[in-house]
Structures are given as structure tokens and as C-alpha cells.
PDB file of N, CA and C in Angstrom:
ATOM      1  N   UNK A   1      50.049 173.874 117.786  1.00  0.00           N
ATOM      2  CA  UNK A   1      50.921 174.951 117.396  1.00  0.00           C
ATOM      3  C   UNK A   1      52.339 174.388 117.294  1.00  0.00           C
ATOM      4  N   UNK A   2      53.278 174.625 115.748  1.00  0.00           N
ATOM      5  CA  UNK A   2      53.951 174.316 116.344  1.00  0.00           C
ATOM      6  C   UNK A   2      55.272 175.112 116.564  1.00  0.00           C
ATOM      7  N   UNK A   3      56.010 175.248 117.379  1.00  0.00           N
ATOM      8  CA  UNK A   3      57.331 176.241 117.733  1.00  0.00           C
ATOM      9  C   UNK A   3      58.476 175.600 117.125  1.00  0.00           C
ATOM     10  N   UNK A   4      58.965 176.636 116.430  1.00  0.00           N
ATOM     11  CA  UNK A   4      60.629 176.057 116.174  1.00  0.00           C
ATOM     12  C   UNK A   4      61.866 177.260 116.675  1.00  0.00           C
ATOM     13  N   UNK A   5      62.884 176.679 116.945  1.00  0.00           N
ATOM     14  CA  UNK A   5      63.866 177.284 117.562  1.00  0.00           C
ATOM     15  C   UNK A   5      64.999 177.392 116.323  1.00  0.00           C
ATOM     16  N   UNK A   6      65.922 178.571 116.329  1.00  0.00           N
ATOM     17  CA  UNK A   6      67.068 178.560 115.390  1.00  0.00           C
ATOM     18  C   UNK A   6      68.037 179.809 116.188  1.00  0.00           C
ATOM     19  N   UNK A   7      69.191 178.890 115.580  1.00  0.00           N
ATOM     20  CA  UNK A   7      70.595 179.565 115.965  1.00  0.00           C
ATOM     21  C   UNK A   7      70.806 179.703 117.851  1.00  0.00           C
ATOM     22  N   UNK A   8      71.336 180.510 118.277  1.00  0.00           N
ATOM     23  CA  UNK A   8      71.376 180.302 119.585  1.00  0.00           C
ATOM     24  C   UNK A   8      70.320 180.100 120.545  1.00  0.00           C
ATOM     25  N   UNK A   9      69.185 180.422 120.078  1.00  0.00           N
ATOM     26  CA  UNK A   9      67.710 179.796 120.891  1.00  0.00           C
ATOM     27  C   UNK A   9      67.735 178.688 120.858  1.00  0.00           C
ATOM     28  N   UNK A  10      67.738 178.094 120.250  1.00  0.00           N
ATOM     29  CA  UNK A  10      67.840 176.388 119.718  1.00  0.00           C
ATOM     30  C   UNK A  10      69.034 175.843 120.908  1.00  0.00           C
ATOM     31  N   UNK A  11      70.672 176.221 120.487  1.00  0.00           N
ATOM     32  CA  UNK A  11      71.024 175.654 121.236  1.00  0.00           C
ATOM     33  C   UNK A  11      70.849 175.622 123.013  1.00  0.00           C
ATOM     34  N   UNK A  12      70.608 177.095 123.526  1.00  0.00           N
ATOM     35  CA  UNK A  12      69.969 176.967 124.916  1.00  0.00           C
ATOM     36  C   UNK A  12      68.645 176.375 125.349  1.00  0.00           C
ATOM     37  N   UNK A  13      67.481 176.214 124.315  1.00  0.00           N
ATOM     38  CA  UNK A  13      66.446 175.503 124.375  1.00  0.00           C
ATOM     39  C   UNK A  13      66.927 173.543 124.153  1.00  0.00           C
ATOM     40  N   UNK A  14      67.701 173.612 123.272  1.00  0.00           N
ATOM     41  CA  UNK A  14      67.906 172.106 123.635  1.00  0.00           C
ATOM     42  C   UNK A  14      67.439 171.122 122.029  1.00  0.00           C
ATOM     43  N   UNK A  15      66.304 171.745 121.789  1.00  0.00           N
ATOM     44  CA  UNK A  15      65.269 171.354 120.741  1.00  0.00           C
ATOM     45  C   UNK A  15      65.417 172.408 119.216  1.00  0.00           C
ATOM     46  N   UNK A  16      64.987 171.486 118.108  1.00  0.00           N
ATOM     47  CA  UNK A  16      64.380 172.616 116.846  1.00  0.00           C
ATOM     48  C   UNK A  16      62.914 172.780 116.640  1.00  0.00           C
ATOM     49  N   UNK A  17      62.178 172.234 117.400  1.00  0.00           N
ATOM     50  CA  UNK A  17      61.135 171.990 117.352  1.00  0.00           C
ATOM     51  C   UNK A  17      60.413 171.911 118.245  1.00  0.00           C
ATOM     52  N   UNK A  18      59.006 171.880 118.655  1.00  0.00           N
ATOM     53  CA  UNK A  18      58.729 171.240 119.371  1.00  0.00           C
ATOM     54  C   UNK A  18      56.675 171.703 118.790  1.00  0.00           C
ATOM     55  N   UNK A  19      55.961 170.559 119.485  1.00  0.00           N
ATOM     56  CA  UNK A  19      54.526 170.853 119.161  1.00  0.00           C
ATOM     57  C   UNK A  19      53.541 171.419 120.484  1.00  0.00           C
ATOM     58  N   UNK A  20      53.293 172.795 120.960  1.00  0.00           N
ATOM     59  CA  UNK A  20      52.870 172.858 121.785  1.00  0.00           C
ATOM     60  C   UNK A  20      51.189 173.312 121.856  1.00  0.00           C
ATOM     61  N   UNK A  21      50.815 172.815 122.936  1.00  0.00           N
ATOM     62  CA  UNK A  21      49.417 173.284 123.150  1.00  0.00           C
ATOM     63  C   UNK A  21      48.559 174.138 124.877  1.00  0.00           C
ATOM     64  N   UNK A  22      49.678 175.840 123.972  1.00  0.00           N
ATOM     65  CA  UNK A  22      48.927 176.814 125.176  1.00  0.00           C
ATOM     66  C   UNK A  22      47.886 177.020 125.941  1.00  0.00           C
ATOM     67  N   UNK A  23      48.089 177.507 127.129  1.00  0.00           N
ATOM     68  CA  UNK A  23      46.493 177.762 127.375  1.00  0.00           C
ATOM     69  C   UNK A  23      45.869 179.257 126.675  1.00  0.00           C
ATOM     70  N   UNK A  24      44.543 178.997 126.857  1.00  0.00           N
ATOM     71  CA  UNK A  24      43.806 180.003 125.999  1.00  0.00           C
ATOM     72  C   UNK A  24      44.072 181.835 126.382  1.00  0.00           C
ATOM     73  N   UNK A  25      44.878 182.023 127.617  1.00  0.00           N
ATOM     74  CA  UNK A  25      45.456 183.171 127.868  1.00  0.00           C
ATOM     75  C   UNK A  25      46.775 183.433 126.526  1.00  0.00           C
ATOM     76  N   UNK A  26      47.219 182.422 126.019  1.00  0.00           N
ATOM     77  CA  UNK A  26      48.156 182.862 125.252  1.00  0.00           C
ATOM     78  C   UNK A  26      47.917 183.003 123.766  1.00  0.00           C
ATOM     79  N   UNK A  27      47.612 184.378 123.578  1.00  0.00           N
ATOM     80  CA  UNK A  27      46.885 184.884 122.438  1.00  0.00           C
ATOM     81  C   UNK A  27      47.652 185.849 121.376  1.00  0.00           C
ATOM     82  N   UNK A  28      49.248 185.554 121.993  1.00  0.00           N
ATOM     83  CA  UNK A  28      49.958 187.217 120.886  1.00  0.00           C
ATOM     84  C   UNK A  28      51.399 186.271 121.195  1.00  0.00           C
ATOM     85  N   UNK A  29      52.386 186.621 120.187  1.00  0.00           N
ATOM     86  CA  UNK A  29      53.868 185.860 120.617  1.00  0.00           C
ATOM     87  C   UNK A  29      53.937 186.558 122.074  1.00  0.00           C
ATOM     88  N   UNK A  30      54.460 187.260 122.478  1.00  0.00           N
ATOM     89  CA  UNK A  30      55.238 188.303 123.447  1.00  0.00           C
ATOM     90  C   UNK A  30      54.344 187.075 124.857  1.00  0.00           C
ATOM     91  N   UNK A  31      52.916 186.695 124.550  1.00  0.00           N
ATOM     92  CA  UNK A  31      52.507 185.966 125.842  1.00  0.00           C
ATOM     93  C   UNK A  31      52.786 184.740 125.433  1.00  0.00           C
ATOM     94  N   UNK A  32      53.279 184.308 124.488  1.00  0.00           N
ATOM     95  CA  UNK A  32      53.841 182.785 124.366  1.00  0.00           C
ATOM     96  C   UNK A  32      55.323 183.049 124.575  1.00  0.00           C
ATOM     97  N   UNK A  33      55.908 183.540 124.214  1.00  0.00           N
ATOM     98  CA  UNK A  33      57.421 183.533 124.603  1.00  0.00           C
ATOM     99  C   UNK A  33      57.750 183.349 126.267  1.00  0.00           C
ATOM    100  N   UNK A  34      56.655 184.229 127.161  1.00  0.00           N
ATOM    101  CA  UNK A  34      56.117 184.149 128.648  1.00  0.00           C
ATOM    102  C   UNK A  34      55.873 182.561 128.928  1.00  0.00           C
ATOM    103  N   UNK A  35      55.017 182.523 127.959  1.00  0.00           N
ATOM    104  CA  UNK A  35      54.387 180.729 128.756  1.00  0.00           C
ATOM    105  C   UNK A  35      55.683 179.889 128.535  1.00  0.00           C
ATOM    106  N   UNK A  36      56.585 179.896 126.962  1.00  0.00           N
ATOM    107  CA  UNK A  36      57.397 179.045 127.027  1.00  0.00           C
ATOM    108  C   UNK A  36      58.352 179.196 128.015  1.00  0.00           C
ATOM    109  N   UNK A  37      59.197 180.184 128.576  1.00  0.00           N
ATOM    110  CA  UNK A  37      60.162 180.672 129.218  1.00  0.00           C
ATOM    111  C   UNK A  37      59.599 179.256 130.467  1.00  0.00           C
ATOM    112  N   UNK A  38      58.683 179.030 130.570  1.00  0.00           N
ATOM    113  CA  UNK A  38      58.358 177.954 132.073  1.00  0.00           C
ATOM    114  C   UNK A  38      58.787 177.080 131.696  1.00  0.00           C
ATOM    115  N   UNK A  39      58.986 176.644 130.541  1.00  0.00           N
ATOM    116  CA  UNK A  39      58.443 174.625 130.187  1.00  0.00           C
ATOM    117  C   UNK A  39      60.000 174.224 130.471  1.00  0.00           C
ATOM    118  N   UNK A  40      61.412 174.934 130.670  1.00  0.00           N
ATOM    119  CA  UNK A  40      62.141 174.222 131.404  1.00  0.00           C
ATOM    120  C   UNK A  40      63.107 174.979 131.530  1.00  0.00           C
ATOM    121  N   UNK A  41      64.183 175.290 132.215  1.00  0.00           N
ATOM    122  CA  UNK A  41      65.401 175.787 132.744  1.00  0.00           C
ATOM    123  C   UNK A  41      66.038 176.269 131.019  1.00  0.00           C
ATOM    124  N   UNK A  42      65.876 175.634 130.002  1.00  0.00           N
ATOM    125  CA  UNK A  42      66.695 176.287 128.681  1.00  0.00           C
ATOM    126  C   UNK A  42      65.682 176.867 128.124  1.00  0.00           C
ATOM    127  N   UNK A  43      64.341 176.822 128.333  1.00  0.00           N
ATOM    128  CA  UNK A  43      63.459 177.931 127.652  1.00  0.00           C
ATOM    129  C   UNK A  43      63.234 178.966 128.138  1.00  0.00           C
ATOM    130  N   UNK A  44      63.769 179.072 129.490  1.00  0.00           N
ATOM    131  CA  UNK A  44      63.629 179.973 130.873  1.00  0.00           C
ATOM    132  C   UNK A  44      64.745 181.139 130.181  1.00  0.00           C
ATOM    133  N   UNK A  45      65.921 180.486 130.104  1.00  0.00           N
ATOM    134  CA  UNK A  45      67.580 181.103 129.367  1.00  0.00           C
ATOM    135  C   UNK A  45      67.454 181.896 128.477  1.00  0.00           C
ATOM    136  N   UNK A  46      66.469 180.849 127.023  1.00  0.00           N
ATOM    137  CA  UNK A  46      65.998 181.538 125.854  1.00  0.00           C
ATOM    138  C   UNK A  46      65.241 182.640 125.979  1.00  0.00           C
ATOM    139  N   UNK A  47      64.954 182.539 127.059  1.00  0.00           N
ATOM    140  CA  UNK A  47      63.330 183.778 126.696  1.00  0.00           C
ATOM    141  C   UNK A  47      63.718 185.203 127.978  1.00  0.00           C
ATOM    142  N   UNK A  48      64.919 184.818 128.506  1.00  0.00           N
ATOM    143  CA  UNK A  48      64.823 185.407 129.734  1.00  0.00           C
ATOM    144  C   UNK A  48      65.440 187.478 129.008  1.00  0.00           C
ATOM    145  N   UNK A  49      65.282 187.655 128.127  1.00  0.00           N
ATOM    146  CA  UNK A  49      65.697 188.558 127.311  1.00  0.00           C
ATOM    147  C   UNK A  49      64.818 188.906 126.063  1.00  0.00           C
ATOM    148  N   UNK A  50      63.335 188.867 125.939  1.00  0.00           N
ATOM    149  CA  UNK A  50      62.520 189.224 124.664  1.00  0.00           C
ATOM    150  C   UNK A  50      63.086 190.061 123.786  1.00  0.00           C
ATOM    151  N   UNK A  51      63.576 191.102 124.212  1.00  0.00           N
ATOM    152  CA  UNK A  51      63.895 191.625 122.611  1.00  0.00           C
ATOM    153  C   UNK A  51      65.135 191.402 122.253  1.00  0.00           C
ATOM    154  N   UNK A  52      65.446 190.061 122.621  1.00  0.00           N
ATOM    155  CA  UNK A  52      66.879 189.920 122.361  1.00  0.00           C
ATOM    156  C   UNK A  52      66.666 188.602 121.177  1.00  0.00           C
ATOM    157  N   UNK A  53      64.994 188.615 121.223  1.00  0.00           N
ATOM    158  CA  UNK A  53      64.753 187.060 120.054  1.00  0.00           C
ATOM    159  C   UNK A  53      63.462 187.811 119.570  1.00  0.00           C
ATOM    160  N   UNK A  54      63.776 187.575 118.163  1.00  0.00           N
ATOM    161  CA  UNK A  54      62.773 188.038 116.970  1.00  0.00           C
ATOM    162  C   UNK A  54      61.956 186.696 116.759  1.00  0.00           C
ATOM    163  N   UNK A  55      60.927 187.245 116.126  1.00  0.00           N
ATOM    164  CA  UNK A  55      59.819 185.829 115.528  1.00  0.00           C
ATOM    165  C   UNK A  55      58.781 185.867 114.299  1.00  0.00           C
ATOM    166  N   UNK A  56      58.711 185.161 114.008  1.00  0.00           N
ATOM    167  CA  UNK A  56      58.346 184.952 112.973  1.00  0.00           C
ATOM    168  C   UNK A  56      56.802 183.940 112.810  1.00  0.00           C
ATOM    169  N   UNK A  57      55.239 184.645 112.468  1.00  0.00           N
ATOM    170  CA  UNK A  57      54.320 183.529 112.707  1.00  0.00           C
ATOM    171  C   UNK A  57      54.029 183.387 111.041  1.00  0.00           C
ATOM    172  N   UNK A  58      54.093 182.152 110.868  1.00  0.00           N
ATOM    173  CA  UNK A  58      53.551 181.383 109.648  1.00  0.00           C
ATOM    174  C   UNK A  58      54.643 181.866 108.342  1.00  0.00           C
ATOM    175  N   UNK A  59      55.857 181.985 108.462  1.00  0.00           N
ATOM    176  CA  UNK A  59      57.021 182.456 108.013  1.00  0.00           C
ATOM    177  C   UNK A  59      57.097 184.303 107.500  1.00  0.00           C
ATOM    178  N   UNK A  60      56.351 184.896 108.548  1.00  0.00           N
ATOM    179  CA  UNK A  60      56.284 186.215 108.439  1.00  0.00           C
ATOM    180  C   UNK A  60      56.686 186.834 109.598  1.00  0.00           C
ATOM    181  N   UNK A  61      57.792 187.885 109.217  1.00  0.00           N
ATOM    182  CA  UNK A  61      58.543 188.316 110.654  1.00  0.00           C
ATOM    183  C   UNK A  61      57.684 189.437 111.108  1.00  0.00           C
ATOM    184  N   UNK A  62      57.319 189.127 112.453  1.00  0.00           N
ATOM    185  CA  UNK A  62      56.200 189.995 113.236  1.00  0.00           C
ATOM    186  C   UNK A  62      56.480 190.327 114.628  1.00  0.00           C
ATOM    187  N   UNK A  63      55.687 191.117 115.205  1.00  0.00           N
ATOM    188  CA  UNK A  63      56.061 192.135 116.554  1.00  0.00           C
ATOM    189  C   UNK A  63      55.297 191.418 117.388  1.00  0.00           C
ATOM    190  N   UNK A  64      56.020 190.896 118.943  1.00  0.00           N
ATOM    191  CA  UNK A  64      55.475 190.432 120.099  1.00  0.00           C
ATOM    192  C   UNK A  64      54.146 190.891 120.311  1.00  0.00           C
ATOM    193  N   UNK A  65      53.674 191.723 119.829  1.00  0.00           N
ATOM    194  CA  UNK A  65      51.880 191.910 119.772  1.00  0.00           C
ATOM    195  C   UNK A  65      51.160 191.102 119.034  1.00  0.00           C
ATOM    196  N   UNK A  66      51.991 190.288 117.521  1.00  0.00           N
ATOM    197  CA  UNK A  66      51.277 189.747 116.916  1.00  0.00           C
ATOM    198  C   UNK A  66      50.176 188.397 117.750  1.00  0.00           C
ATOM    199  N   UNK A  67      49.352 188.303 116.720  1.00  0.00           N
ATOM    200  CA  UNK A  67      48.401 187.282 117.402  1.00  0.00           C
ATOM    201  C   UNK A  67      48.679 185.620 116.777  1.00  0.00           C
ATOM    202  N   UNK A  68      48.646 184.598 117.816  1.00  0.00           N
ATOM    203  CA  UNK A  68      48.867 183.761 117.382  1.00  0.00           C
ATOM    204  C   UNK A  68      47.881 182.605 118.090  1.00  0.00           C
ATOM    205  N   UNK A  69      47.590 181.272 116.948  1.00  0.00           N
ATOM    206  CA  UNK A  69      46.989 180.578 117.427  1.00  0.00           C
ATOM    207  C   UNK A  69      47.022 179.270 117.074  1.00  0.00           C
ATOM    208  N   UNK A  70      46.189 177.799 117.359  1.00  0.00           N
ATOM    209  CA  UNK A  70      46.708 177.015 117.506  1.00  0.00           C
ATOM    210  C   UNK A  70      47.033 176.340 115.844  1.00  0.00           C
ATOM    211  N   UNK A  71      46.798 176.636 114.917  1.00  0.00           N
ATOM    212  CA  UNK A  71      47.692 176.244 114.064  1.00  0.00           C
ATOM    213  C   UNK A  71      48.495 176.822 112.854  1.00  0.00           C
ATOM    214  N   UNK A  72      49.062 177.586 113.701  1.00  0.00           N
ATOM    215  CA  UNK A  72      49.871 178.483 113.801  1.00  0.00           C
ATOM    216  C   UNK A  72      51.372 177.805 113.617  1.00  0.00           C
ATOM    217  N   UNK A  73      52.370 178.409 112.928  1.00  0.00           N
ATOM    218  CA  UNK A  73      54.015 177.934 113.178  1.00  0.00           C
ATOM    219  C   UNK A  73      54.658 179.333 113.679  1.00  0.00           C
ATOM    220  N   UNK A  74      55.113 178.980 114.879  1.00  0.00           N
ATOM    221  CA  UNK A  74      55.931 180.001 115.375  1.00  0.00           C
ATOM    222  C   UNK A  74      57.032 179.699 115.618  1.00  0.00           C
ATOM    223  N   UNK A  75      58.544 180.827 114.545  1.00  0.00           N
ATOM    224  CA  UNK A  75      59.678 180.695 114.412  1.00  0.00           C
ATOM    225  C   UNK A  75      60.476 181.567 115.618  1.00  0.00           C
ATOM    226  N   UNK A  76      61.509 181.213 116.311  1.00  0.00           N
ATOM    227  CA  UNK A  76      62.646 182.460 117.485  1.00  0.00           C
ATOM    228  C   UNK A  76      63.800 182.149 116.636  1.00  0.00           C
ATOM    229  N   UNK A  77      64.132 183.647 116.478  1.00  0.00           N
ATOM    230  CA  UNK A  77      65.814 183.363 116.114  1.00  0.00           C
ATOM    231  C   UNK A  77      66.099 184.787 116.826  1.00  0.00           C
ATOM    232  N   UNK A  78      67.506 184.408 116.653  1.00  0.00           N
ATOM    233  CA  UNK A  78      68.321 185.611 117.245  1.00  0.00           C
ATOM    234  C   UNK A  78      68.382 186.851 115.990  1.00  0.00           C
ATOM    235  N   UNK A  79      68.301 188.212 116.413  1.00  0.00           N
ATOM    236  CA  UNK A  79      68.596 189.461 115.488  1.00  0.00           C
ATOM    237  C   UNK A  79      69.674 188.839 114.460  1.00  0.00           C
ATOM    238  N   UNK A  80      69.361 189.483 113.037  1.00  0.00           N
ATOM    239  CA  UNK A  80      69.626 189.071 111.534  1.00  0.00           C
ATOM    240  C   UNK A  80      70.399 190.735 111.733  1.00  0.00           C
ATOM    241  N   UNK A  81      71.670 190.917 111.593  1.00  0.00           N
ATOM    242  CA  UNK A  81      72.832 191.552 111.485  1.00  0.00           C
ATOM    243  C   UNK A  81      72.941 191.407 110.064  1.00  0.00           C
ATOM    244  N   UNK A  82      73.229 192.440 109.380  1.00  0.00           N
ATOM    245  CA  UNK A  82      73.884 192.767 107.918  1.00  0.00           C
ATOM    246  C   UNK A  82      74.994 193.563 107.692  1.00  0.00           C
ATOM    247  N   UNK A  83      75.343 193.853 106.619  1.00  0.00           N
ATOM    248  CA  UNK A  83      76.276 194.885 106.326  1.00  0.00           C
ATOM    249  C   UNK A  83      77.719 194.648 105.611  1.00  0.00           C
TER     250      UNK A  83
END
């Protein structure tokens, strides 16, 4: 799977990228955003606020229920403001 980070996720995560391989409990974003929040003190930062980061699986913007799997691309960015 692989995760990419943009705009202020990115910079508190550290990374734009990265290739991960969940365990089989993590079956929807909303429980991967959970698993990543562990993998270190800036994914902990990033994630410590879910609806404060939107996502996107396979370049389609979708709801923390969506289902995701291992080859899968899952995008975090911060809320898209207009006007």
C-alpha cells in the first residue's frame, strides 16, 4: 500500500511518501489513519485530529469508512478551502 502525505501532514509526518504493509485489522482509511498515528511521534501529531485530514483512495476523495487495501494509494491532505 502505498501512503502519501501533502501540505501540513507531510510536514509533521516528516515524509511524502511512504510504502506500508498493515495488519489485516486495517480494512477502511479511518482504521489506517489509527494504525499510522503509531509508526512515530509525527504520525502520532498528523493523525492526532481525523477530521482535521481528508483522504483520498486511488485519487478519489472518500469518507474514513472507505475501504482500503493492499494495493491501494492512499492520499492525507489538509481541508481544500475555496472562495
Amino acid at each position: 500500500m502505498r501512503v502519501m502525505y501533502f501540505a501540513w501532514v507531510r510536514h509533521k509526518i516528516g515524509i511524502s511518501q511512504e510504502e506500508v504493509s498493515p495488519p489485516a485489522d486495517v480494512t477502511d482509511v479511518a482504521s489506517l489513519m489509527r494504525w499510522l498515528a503509531g509508526r512515530s511521534p509525527g504520525h502520532a501529531e498528523a493523525f492526532a485530529q481525523p477530521a482535521h485530514v481528508r483522504a483520498a483512495v486511488n485519487h478519489a476523495f472518500c469518507q474514513p469508512d472507505h475501504p482500503v487495501g493492499p494495493d491501494d494509494e492512499i492520499a492525507f491532505f489538509p481541508p481544500v478551502t475555496g472562495g
